[in-house]
Amino acid sequence: MLSYNISRLIARISQIFSLEHIISISIAILIFLLFLLLRKLFSRYIFSWLMRLSSKTDYVMDGKILLAFEKPIQTLFVILGLYIALLYLPLPVAADVIINRLFRSSIVIILAWGLIDLTGKDSLLSEKLREKFNIDSILFPFFSNVVRFIIVALAIVIVAQEWNYDVNGFIAGLGLGGLAFALAAQDAIANVFGGIIIILEKPFGIGDWVTTSGGEGIVEDITFRSTTIRTFTDSLITMPNSKLANEAITNHSRRGKRRIDFYLGLTYDTPANKIQICVNRIKEMLENHPGIHPETIMVYFQTFNESSLDIFVYCFTNTTVWSEHLAVRQDINLKIMEILESEGVSLAFPSRSIYLENTPQNNS
C-alpha cells in the first residue's frame, strides 16, 4: 500500500514537472518580468514625456491627474503581468474564475486609490479647486474627507458584488449603525454642525479679536469640534462650536476703526481763552493726524468737574490692530501734552479742600 502511494506521488510530481509544464512556467515568469520591465520604462520615459507634454498645455489639471495616478498605474503593470502570467499556466477552471475576480477587484482598488490621491486635502488638485471655487481652507478638508469616504464605500460595494456578497444587508447595517452612532454622539454631531455654520457664515476668522461668553482674545484655531481663543493673558480657551453658534459674538477686528475717548482735566485757574485755544489746537492736531479716522472727531469743553475743567476728546483710529492702536494713542497723548505745555496750561489732579472752623472756648 505504501509503495503504491509513493508511486502515485512520483507520477504526479513527474506530471507537474514535465517538460511542457516547465516551459509554461518559464514563459509565465518571462511574461511577469516583461511587465516589470514595462513598468520601469513607463516610469522613466513614458510618464516623464506625458508630464512634459501636459506642462505645455493650458489645462494644468492634466499634470495633476497624472501625478495622482502615477503609483496606481505602476502597480497596475505588476497586476497585469501577474494576471496574464497566471492565465498562461494550465490551471483548473475554478482557479481561472478566482484569478479573474481578483484581477477585476484589483482594478477597482487601483482606480479608487488614484481617485483618493486626486481628491486628498493636501493634493495639488485640492489647491486648484480651493482657488477656483474660493472654498474656505477649513471647510475644504471636510468635503475632501466626505468624497474620499464615498469613494472607499463604493469600492467596497463593487468588490463585494464581484465576490457575490449581498451588499443590501451591508448598506442597511450602515444605516442602522449610523443612526445608533448619531444617537450616541449627539453632542459631537452638534459641534460638527456648529463648526460648519461658523465656517460658512464666518462671524470670525483665525487671527480675529473676539469677545464671547467664555472670554476675550485672539482666535487661534477653528476645527469642526471646537474653537480655541488665546486670551491677552496668554491662556487658551477652548469652546465647543455648538455653543458658539448659538450665542452673541463680538468681533472687534471687523469694526474697521477703533475708538479713543477720554476726558482731559485742566486746573480751575485756567483762563477761558486758553481752554478755547487748547480745544482748537487739539482738534486741528487730530484732523491732521494720519492715524486718526477723519469722519468723527469731537473735542469740546464739556464739564465743570469737582476738581477740574474737563475737555472731552472723542475720535477713532484707522487701525484695529491692538499694538498699532496703542502706538497711535501714545502719539496723540504726547502731542496733547506738547500743546498744553506750549500754552502754559496744567493738568488737574483729584483734590479736595477741607476748611476747619475754630469754635470759641467756654470760659465758664
mmCIF file of C-alpha atoms in Angstrom:
data_model
loop_
_atom_site.group_PDB
_atom_site.id
_atom_site.type_symbol
_atom_site.label_atom_id
_atom_site.label_comp_id
_atom_site.label_asym_id
_atom_site.label_seq_id
_atom_site.Cartn_x
_atom_site.Cartn_y
_atom_site.Cartn_z
ATOM 1 C CA MET A 1 0.000 0.000 0.000
ATOM 2 C CA LEU A 2 2.810 2.372 0.920
ATOM 3 C CA SER A 3 4.713 1.584 -2.246
ATOM 4 C CA TYR A 4 1.533 2.229 -4.263
ATOM 5 C CA ASN A 5 1.074 5.709 -2.727
ATOM 6 C CA ILE A 6 4.710 6.580 -3.272
ATOM 7 C CA SER A 7 4.492 5.574 -6.914
ATOM 8 C CA ARG A 8 1.349 7.718 -7.357
ATOM 9 C CA LEU A 9 3.121 10.700 -5.768
ATOM 10 C CA ILE A 10 6.130 10.245 -8.029
ATOM 11 C CA ALA A 11 3.856 10.044 -11.048
ATOM 12 C CA ARG A 12 2.074 13.239 -10.000
ATOM 13 C CA ILE A 13 5.347 15.096 -9.450
ATOM 14 C CA SER A 14 6.664 13.933 -12.804
ATOM 15 C CA GLN A 15 3.415 15.128 -14.393
ATOM 16 C CA ILE A 16 3.763 18.572 -12.784
ATOM 17 C CA PHE A 17 7.416 18.926 -13.649
ATOM 18 C CA SER A 18 7.098 17.605 -17.138
ATOM 19 C CA LEU A 19 8.854 19.456 -19.925
ATOM 20 C CA GLU A 20 5.604 21.040 -21.085
ATOM 21 C CA HIS A 21 4.817 22.412 -17.623
ATOM 22 C CA ILE A 22 8.355 23.649 -17.134
ATOM 23 C CA ILE A 23 8.111 25.561 -20.421
ATOM 24 C CA SER A 24 4.715 27.041 -19.385
ATOM 25 C CA ILE A 25 6.066 28.152 -16.019
ATOM 26 C CA SER A 26 9.154 29.662 -17.638
ATOM 27 C CA ILE A 27 7.046 31.604 -20.168
ATOM 28 C CA ALA A 28 4.751 32.805 -17.339
ATOM 29 C CA ILE A 29 7.800 34.050 -15.410
ATOM 30 C CA LEU A 30 9.117 35.777 -18.544
ATOM 31 C CA ILE A 31 5.732 37.466 -19.051
ATOM 32 C CA PHE A 32 5.773 38.755 -15.469
ATOM 33 C CA LEU A 33 9.359 40.016 -15.839
ATOM 34 C CA LEU A 34 8.409 41.704 -19.133
ATOM 35 C CA PHE A 35 5.660 43.664 -17.383
ATOM 36 C CA LEU A 36 8.093 44.651 -14.639
ATOM 37 C CA LEU A 37 10.371 45.983 -17.383
ATOM 38 C CA LEU A 38 7.446 47.839 -18.962
ATOM 39 C CA ARG A 39 6.660 49.334 -15.560
ATOM 40 C CA LYS A 40 10.206 50.648 -15.280
ATOM 41 C CA LEU A 41 10.136 52.021 -18.840
ATOM 42 C CA PHE A 42 6.806 53.700 -18.149
ATOM 43 C CA SER A 43 8.124 55.407 -15.023
ATOM 44 C CA ARG A 44 11.360 56.551 -16.604
ATOM 45 C CA TYR A 45 10.318 57.544 -20.115
ATOM 46 C CA ILE A 46 6.583 57.496 -20.881
ATOM 47 C CA PHE A 47 5.442 59.187 -17.669
ATOM 48 C CA SER A 48 8.160 61.849 -17.940
ATOM 49 C CA TRP A 49 7.142 62.507 -21.551
ATOM 50 C CA LEU A 50 3.470 62.820 -20.569
ATOM 51 C CA MET A 51 4.361 65.269 -17.787
ATOM 52 C CA ARG A 52 6.392 67.419 -20.209
ATOM 53 C CA LEU A 53 3.504 67.292 -22.675
ATOM 54 C CA SER A 54 0.960 68.343 -20.040
ATOM 55 C CA SER A 55 3.176 71.251 -18.921
ATOM 56 C CA LYS A 56 2.927 72.713 -22.438
ATOM 57 C CA THR A 57 -0.883 72.737 -22.396
ATOM 58 C CA ASP A 58 -3.120 75.365 -20.808
ATOM 59 C CA TYR A 59 -5.096 72.734 -18.929
ATOM 60 C CA VAL A 60 -2.971 72.287 -15.808
ATOM 61 C CA MET A 61 -5.266 69.589 -14.442
ATOM 62 C CA ASP A 62 -3.702 67.047 -16.806
ATOM 63 C CA GLY A 63 -0.447 67.055 -14.884
ATOM 64 C CA LYS A 64 -2.214 66.839 -11.530
ATOM 65 C CA ILE A 65 -4.222 63.823 -12.682
ATOM 66 C CA LEU A 66 -1.067 62.133 -13.931
ATOM 67 C CA LEU A 67 0.693 62.689 -10.601
ATOM 68 C CA ALA A 68 -2.274 61.270 -8.694
ATOM 69 C CA PHE A 69 -2.356 58.110 -10.822
ATOM 70 C CA GLU A 70 1.410 57.590 -11.147
ATOM 71 C CA LYS A 71 1.793 54.965 -8.403
ATOM 72 C CA PRO A 72 -1.551 53.221 -9.133
ATOM 73 C CA ILE A 73 -0.518 52.789 -12.796
ATOM 74 C CA GLN A 74 2.855 51.400 -11.742
ATOM 75 C CA THR A 75 1.033 48.898 -9.547
ATOM 76 C CA LEU A 76 -1.303 48.104 -12.465
ATOM 77 C CA PHE A 77 1.660 46.909 -14.533
ATOM 78 C CA VAL A 78 2.569 44.432 -11.779
ATOM 79 C CA ILE A 79 -1.010 43.171 -11.509
ATOM 80 C CA LEU A 80 -1.369 42.866 -15.296
ATOM 81 C CA GLY A 81 1.869 40.906 -15.526
ATOM 82 C CA LEU A 82 0.809 38.572 -12.744
ATOM 83 C CA TYR A 83 -2.697 38.149 -14.235
ATOM 84 C CA ILE A 84 -1.508 37.312 -17.760
ATOM 85 C CA ALA A 85 1.217 35.034 -16.395
ATOM 86 C CA LEU A 86 -1.316 33.063 -14.326
ATOM 87 C CA LEU A 87 -3.713 32.832 -17.265
ATOM 88 C CA TYR A 88 -0.939 31.283 -19.366
ATOM 89 C CA LEU A 89 -0.464 28.490 -16.870
ATOM 90 C CA PRO A 90 -2.629 25.362 -17.336
ATOM 91 C CA LEU A 91 -4.697 25.896 -14.179
ATOM 92 C CA PRO A 92 -8.133 24.437 -13.403
ATOM 93 C CA VAL A 93 -11.266 26.354 -14.434
ATOM 94 C CA ALA A 94 -12.116 27.155 -10.783
ATOM 95 C CA ALA A 95 -8.709 28.774 -10.355
ATOM 96 C CA ASP A 96 -9.234 30.856 -13.509
ATOM 97 C CA VAL A 97 -12.540 32.146 -12.097
ATOM 98 C CA ILE A 98 -10.836 33.221 -8.860
ATOM 99 C CA ILE A 99 -7.983 34.849 -10.798
ATOM 100 C CA ASN A 100 -10.457 36.851 -12.918
ATOM 101 C CA ARG A 101 -12.290 38.048 -9.810
ATOM 102 C CA LEU A 102 -9.031 39.027 -8.155
ATOM 103 C CA PHE A 103 -7.998 40.949 -11.266
ATOM 104 C CA ARG A 104 -11.292 42.865 -11.521
ATOM 105 C CA SER A 105 -11.197 43.625 -7.801
ATOM 106 C CA SER A 106 -7.630 44.912 -8.151
ATOM 107 C CA ILE A 107 -8.672 47.234 -10.984
ATOM 108 C CA VAL A 108 -11.413 48.725 -8.783
ATOM 109 C CA ILE A 109 -8.971 49.184 -5.892
ATOM 110 C CA ILE A 110 -6.361 50.826 -8.140
ATOM 111 C CA LEU A 111 -8.961 53.215 -9.564
ATOM 112 C CA ALA A 112 -10.153 54.097 -6.056
ATOM 113 C CA TRP A 113 -6.533 54.607 -4.974
ATOM 114 C CA GLY A 114 -5.947 57.129 -7.769
ATOM 115 C CA LEU A 115 -9.188 58.998 -7.054
ATOM 116 C CA ILE A 116 -8.358 59.211 -3.336
ATOM 117 C CA ASP A 117 -4.948 60.715 -4.129
ATOM 118 C CA LEU A 118 -6.609 63.080 -6.594
ATOM 119 C CA THR A 119 -9.195 64.361 -4.099
ATOM 120 C CA GLY A 120 -6.985 64.404 -1.000
ATOM 121 C CA LYS A 121 -6.964 67.610 1.085
ATOM 122 C CA ASP A 122 -3.198 68.020 0.534
ATOM 123 C CA SER A 123 -3.165 67.193 -3.176
ATOM 124 C CA LEU A 124 -2.285 69.670 -5.900
ATOM 125 C CA LEU A 125 -5.782 69.310 -7.329
ATOM 126 C CA SER A 126 -7.266 70.369 -3.996
ATOM 127 C CA GLU A 127 -5.240 73.573 -4.060
ATOM 128 C CA LYS A 128 -6.532 74.350 -7.559
ATOM 129 C CA LEU A 129 -10.142 73.687 -6.576
ATOM 130 C CA ARG A 130 -9.808 75.871 -3.465
ATOM 131 C CA GLU A 131 -8.530 78.749 -5.588
ATOM 132 C CA LYS A 132 -11.089 78.295 -8.369
ATOM 133 C CA PHE A 133 -14.222 77.971 -6.218
ATOM 134 C CA ASN A 134 -12.953 80.095 -3.290
ATOM 135 C CA ILE A 135 -13.601 77.310 -0.767
ATOM 136 C CA ASP A 136 -12.636 78.028 2.813
ATOM 137 C CA SER A 137 -9.354 76.394 3.826
ATOM 138 C CA ILE A 138 -11.041 74.972 6.929
ATOM 139 C CA LEU A 139 -14.146 73.708 5.134
ATOM 140 C CA PHE A 140 -12.332 72.012 2.258
ATOM 141 C CA PRO A 141 -10.762 69.145 4.296
ATOM 142 C CA PHE A 142 -14.257 68.191 5.491
ATOM 143 C CA PHE A 143 -15.617 67.902 1.935
ATOM 144 C CA SER A 144 -12.430 66.148 0.866
ATOM 145 C CA ASN A 145 -12.873 63.512 3.591
ATOM 146 C CA VAL A 146 -16.535 63.049 2.636
ATOM 147 C CA VAL A 147 -15.619 62.480 -1.028
ATOM 148 C CA ARG A 148 -12.859 60.044 -0.093
ATOM 149 C CA PHE A 149 -15.230 58.150 2.193
ATOM 150 C CA ILE A 150 -17.749 57.834 -0.663
ATOM 151 C CA ILE A 151 -15.018 56.537 -2.997
ATOM 152 C CA VAL A 152 -13.916 53.925 -0.455
ATOM 153 C CA ALA A 153 -17.524 52.868 0.239
ATOM 154 C CA LEU A 154 -18.266 52.469 -3.498
ATOM 155 C CA ALA A 155 -15.071 50.462 -3.992
ATOM 156 C CA ILE A 156 -16.024 48.132 -1.128
ATOM 157 C CA VAL A 157 -19.532 47.659 -2.535
ATOM 158 C CA ILE A 158 -18.254 46.917 -6.072
ATOM 159 C CA VAL A 159 -15.636 44.449 -4.821
ATOM 160 C CA ALA A 160 -18.210 42.768 -2.583
ATOM 161 C CA GLN A 161 -20.598 42.381 -5.521
ATOM 162 C CA GLU A 162 -17.768 40.918 -7.587
ATOM 163 C CA TRP A 163 -17.407 38.187 -4.962
ATOM 164 C CA ASN A 164 -21.193 37.609 -4.869
ATOM 165 C CA TYR A 165 -21.733 39.136 -1.442
ATOM 166 C CA ASP A 166 -25.178 40.593 -0.700
ATOM 167 C CA VAL A 167 -24.485 44.308 -0.187
ATOM 168 C CA ASN A 168 -28.095 45.174 0.659
ATOM 169 C CA GLY A 169 -27.686 43.930 4.193
ATOM 170 C CA PHE A 170 -24.366 45.758 4.450
ATOM 171 C CA ILE A 171 -25.952 49.056 3.356
ATOM 172 C CA ALA A 172 -28.879 48.568 5.722
ATOM 173 C CA GLY A 173 -26.438 47.823 8.516
ATOM 174 C CA LEU A 174 -24.590 51.033 7.758
ATOM 175 C CA GLY A 175 -27.879 52.928 8.053
ATOM 176 C CA LEU A 176 -28.768 51.378 11.415
ATOM 177 C CA GLY A 177 -25.225 51.784 12.645
ATOM 178 C CA GLY A 178 -25.219 55.417 11.577
ATOM 179 C CA LEU A 179 -28.485 56.004 13.437
ATOM 180 C CA ALA A 180 -27.122 54.397 16.599
ATOM 181 C CA PHE A 181 -23.912 56.359 16.274
ATOM 182 C CA ALA A 182 -25.837 59.616 15.811
ATOM 183 C CA LEU A 183 -27.904 58.982 18.930
ATOM 184 C CA ALA A 184 -24.799 58.153 20.950
ATOM 185 C CA ALA A 185 -22.829 61.164 19.716
ATOM 186 C CA GLN A 186 -25.388 63.970 19.663
ATOM 187 C CA ASP A 187 -23.046 66.497 21.280
ATOM 188 C CA ALA A 188 -20.208 65.697 18.892
ATOM 189 C CA ILE A 189 -22.510 65.973 15.874
ATOM 190 C CA ALA A 190 -23.916 69.267 17.218
ATOM 191 C CA ASN A 191 -20.352 70.581 17.447
ATOM 192 C CA VAL A 192 -19.645 69.489 13.866
ATOM 193 C CA PHE A 193 -22.731 71.284 12.542
ATOM 194 C CA GLY A 194 -21.847 74.289 14.699
ATOM 195 C CA GLY A 195 -18.384 74.302 13.115
ATOM 196 C CA ILE A 196 -19.926 74.143 9.627
ATOM 197 C CA ILE A 197 -22.186 77.114 10.467
ATOM 198 C CA ILE A 198 -19.230 79.128 11.792
ATOM 199 C CA ILE A 199 -17.126 78.350 8.723
ATOM 200 C CA LEU A 200 -19.938 79.137 6.269
ATOM 201 C CA GLU A 201 -21.255 82.301 7.932
ATOM 202 C CA LYS A 202 -17.763 83.428 9.019
ATOM 203 C CA PRO A 203 -18.656 85.549 12.082
ATOM 204 C CA PHE A 204 -14.934 85.472 12.802
ATOM 205 C CA GLY A 205 -11.752 84.038 11.364
ATOM 206 C CA ILE A 206 -8.355 82.923 12.583
ATOM 207 C CA GLY A 207 -6.493 85.951 13.941
ATOM 208 C CA ASP A 208 -9.641 87.962 14.780
ATOM 209 C CA TRP A 209 -10.081 89.633 18.160
ATOM 210 C CA VAL A 210 -13.397 88.438 19.610
ATOM 211 C CA THR A 211 -15.375 88.591 22.826
ATOM 212 C CA THR A 212 -17.568 85.633 23.779
ATOM 213 C CA SER A 213 -19.231 84.354 26.917
ATOM 214 C CA GLY A 214 -16.111 82.262 27.525
ATOM 215 C CA GLY A 215 -13.693 85.166 27.362
ATOM 216 C CA GLU A 216 -11.911 87.652 25.126
ATOM 217 C CA GLY A 217 -8.875 87.146 22.943
ATOM 218 C CA ILE A 218 -7.491 86.224 19.521
ATOM 219 C CA VAL A 219 -8.954 83.274 17.594
ATOM 220 C CA GLU A 220 -6.103 80.793 17.236
ATOM 221 C CA ASP A 221 -7.756 77.775 15.588
ATOM 222 C CA ILE A 222 -11.154 76.648 14.270
ATOM 223 C CA THR A 223 -11.951 72.953 13.905
ATOM 224 C CA PHE A 224 -15.206 71.101 13.373
ATOM 225 C CA ARG A 225 -15.451 70.332 17.082
ATOM 226 C CA SER A 226 -14.244 73.461 18.835
ATOM 227 C CA THR A 227 -12.691 76.902 18.556
ATOM 228 C CA THR A 228 -9.607 77.929 20.517
ATOM 229 C CA ILE A 229 -9.108 81.532 21.654
ATOM 230 C CA ARG A 230 -5.817 82.891 23.003
ATOM 231 C CA THR A 231 -6.557 85.470 25.705
ATOM 232 C CA PHE A 232 -4.456 88.569 26.348
ATOM 233 C CA THR A 233 -3.073 86.852 29.464
ATOM 234 C CA ASP A 234 -1.757 84.108 27.122
ATOM 235 C CA SER A 235 -4.157 81.469 28.426
ATOM 236 C CA LEU A 236 -6.062 79.264 25.984
ATOM 237 C CA ILE A 237 -9.868 78.971 25.884
ATOM 238 C CA THR A 238 -11.437 76.024 24.043
ATOM 239 C CA MET A 239 -15.147 76.499 23.305
ATOM 240 C CA PRO A 240 -17.486 73.934 21.676
ATOM 241 C CA ASN A 241 -18.755 75.093 18.297
ATOM 242 C CA SER A 242 -22.349 74.208 19.198
ATOM 243 C CA LYS A 243 -22.226 76.836 21.950
ATOM 244 C CA LEU A 244 -20.510 79.481 19.826
ATOM 245 C CA ALA A 245 -23.008 79.041 17.006
ATOM 246 C CA ASN A 246 -25.901 79.909 19.344
ATOM 247 C CA GLU A 247 -24.557 82.934 21.211
ATOM 248 C CA ALA A 248 -23.670 86.575 20.548
ATOM 249 C CA ILE A 249 -20.070 87.081 19.430
ATOM 250 C CA THR A 250 -18.405 90.485 19.327
ATOM 251 C CA ASN A 251 -15.780 90.655 16.597
ATOM 252 C CA HIS A 252 -13.606 93.668 17.310
ATOM 253 C CA SER A 253 -11.468 93.098 14.205
ATOM 254 C CA ARG A 254 -14.442 93.730 11.893
ATOM 255 C CA ARG A 255 -15.037 97.286 13.106
ATOM 256 C CA GLY A 256 -12.798 98.956 10.554
ATOM 257 C CA LYS A 257 -11.767 101.572 13.115
ATOM 258 C CA ARG A 258 -11.237 101.722 16.854
ATOM 259 C CA ARG A 259 -12.457 104.318 19.320
ATOM 260 C CA ILE A 260 -10.459 106.692 21.524
ATOM 261 C CA ASP A 261 -12.393 108.677 24.129
ATOM 262 C CA PHE A 262 -11.269 110.307 27.346
ATOM 263 C CA TYR A 263 -11.613 113.448 29.485
ATOM 264 C CA LEU A 264 -8.751 115.913 29.739
ATOM 265 C CA GLY A 265 -8.957 117.661 33.126
ATOM 266 C CA LEU A 266 -7.495 121.174 33.386
ATOM 267 C CA THR A 267 -6.991 123.154 36.602
ATOM 268 C CA TYR A 268 -9.652 125.652 37.678
ATOM 269 C CA ASP A 269 -7.281 128.590 37.324
ATOM 270 C CA THR A 270 -7.080 128.037 33.527
ATOM 271 C CA PRO A 271 -8.423 131.124 31.667
ATOM 272 C CA ALA A 272 -11.360 130.625 29.289
ATOM 273 C CA ASN A 273 -9.394 131.826 26.261
ATOM 274 C CA LYS A 274 -6.664 129.258 26.979
ATOM 275 C CA ILE A 275 -9.253 126.490 27.150
ATOM 276 C CA GLN A 276 -10.637 127.571 23.758
ATOM 277 C CA ILE A 277 -7.138 127.660 22.235
ATOM 278 C CA CYS A 278 -6.343 124.185 23.588
ATOM 279 C CA VAL A 279 -9.635 122.801 22.243
ATOM 280 C CA ASN A 280 -8.971 124.240 18.772
ATOM 281 C CA ARG A 281 -5.367 123.069 18.637
ATOM 282 C CA ILE A 282 -6.169 119.531 19.815
ATOM 283 C CA LYS A 283 -8.980 119.239 17.249
ATOM 284 C CA GLU A 284 -6.698 120.532 14.471
ATOM 285 C CA MET A 285 -3.981 118.050 15.502
ATOM 286 C CA LEU A 286 -6.449 115.145 15.357
ATOM 287 C CA GLU A 287 -7.798 116.209 11.954
ATOM 288 C CA ASN A 288 -4.272 116.234 10.501
ATOM 289 C CA HIS A 289 -3.057 113.041 12.195
ATOM 290 C CA PRO A 290 -2.538 110.177 9.668
ATOM 291 C CA GLY A 291 -3.609 107.533 12.176
ATOM 292 C CA ILE A 292 -6.985 109.118 13.007
ATOM 293 C CA HIS A 293 -10.168 108.468 11.014
ATOM 294 C CA PRO A 294 -11.327 111.873 9.665
ATOM 295 C CA GLU A 295 -15.111 111.329 9.875
ATOM 296 C CA THR A 296 -15.786 111.514 13.625
ATOM 297 C CA ILE A 297 -13.582 113.889 15.618
ATOM 298 C CA MET A 298 -15.039 115.723 18.622
ATOM 299 C CA VAL A 299 -13.146 117.948 21.064
ATOM 300 C CA TYR A 300 -15.263 120.061 23.448
ATOM 301 C CA PHE A 301 -15.016 121.751 26.830
ATOM 302 C CA GLN A 302 -17.797 119.742 28.446
ATOM 303 C CA THR A 303 -17.876 119.571 32.220
ATOM 304 C CA PHE A 304 -17.166 121.585 35.361
ATOM 305 C CA ASN A 305 -15.950 118.669 37.418
ATOM 306 C CA GLU A 306 -15.303 118.621 41.159
ATOM 307 C CA SER A 307 -11.605 119.332 40.794
ATOM 308 C CA SER A 308 -11.069 120.031 37.089
ATOM 309 C CA LEU A 309 -12.388 121.654 33.924
ATOM 310 C CA ASP A 310 -12.934 118.675 31.605
ATOM 311 C CA ILE A 311 -12.301 118.694 27.841
ATOM 312 C CA PHE A 312 -13.956 115.731 26.103
ATOM 313 C CA VAL A 313 -11.856 114.073 23.340
ATOM 314 C CA TYR A 314 -13.560 111.552 21.011
ATOM 315 C CA CYS A 315 -12.118 110.032 17.794
ATOM 316 C CA PHE A 316 -11.285 106.759 16.029
ATOM 317 C CA THR A 317 -8.025 105.221 14.828
ATOM 318 C CA ASN A 318 -7.795 103.899 11.287
ATOM 319 C CA THR A 319 -6.391 100.599 12.523
ATOM 320 C CA THR A 320 -7.999 97.955 14.726
ATOM 321 C CA VAL A 321 -4.749 96.137 15.464
ATOM 322 C CA TRP A 322 -4.162 96.454 19.201
ATOM 323 C CA SER A 323 -0.454 97.308 19.048
ATOM 324 C CA GLU A 324 -0.931 99.847 16.222
ATOM 325 C CA HIS A 325 -3.898 101.401 18.035
ATOM 326 C CA LEU A 326 -1.786 101.856 21.175
ATOM 327 C CA ALA A 327 1.015 103.453 19.147
ATOM 328 C CA VAL A 328 -1.412 105.998 17.658
ATOM 329 C CA ARG A 329 -2.929 106.685 21.062
ATOM 330 C CA GLN A 330 0.514 107.257 22.590
ATOM 331 C CA ASP A 331 1.445 109.689 19.814
ATOM 332 C CA ILE A 332 -1.799 111.635 20.379
ATOM 333 C CA ASN A 333 -1.205 111.819 24.125
ATOM 334 C CA LEU A 334 2.307 113.159 23.652
ATOM 335 C CA LYS A 335 1.120 115.786 21.164
ATOM 336 C CA ILE A 336 -1.639 116.889 23.566
ATOM 337 C CA MET A 337 0.961 117.281 26.319
ATOM 338 C CA GLU A 338 3.082 119.422 23.984
ATOM 339 C CA ILE A 339 0.058 121.632 23.229
ATOM 340 C CA LEU A 340 -0.729 122.113 26.926
ATOM 341 C CA GLU A 341 2.914 122.862 27.770
ATOM 342 C CA SER A 342 3.196 125.398 24.969
ATOM 343 C CA GLU A 343 0.035 127.165 26.201
ATOM 344 C CA GLY A 344 1.130 127.077 29.820
ATOM 345 C CA VAL A 345 -1.867 125.023 30.885
ATOM 346 C CA SER A 346 -1.638 122.471 33.703
ATOM 347 C CA LEU A 347 -3.498 119.207 34.120
ATOM 348 C CA ALA A 348 -5.579 118.916 37.260
ATOM 349 C CA PHE A 349 -5.379 116.064 39.701
ATOM 350 C CA PRO A 350 -8.075 114.930 42.120
ATOM 351 C CA SER A 351 -8.066 117.203 45.178
ATOM 352 C CA ARG A 352 -10.363 118.298 47.956
ATOM 353 C CA SER A 353 -10.213 121.427 50.160
ATOM 354 C CA ILE A 354 -11.009 120.990 53.845
ATOM 355 C CA TYR A 355 -11.930 124.022 55.975
ATOM 356 C CA LEU A 356 -11.591 123.786 59.764
ATOM 357 C CA GLU A 357 -13.809 126.068 61.848
ATOM 358 C CA ASN A 358 -12.442 127.367 65.154
ATOM 359 C CA THR A 359 -15.201 127.271 67.807
ATOM 360 C CA PRO A 360 -14.932 129.687 70.804
ATOM 361 C CA GLN A 361 -13.967 128.035 74.094
ATOM 362 C CA ASN A 362 -16.385 128.117 77.021
ATOM 363 C CA ASN A 363 -14.665 130.085 79.919
ATOM 364 C CA SER A 364 -17.319 129.314 82.455
#
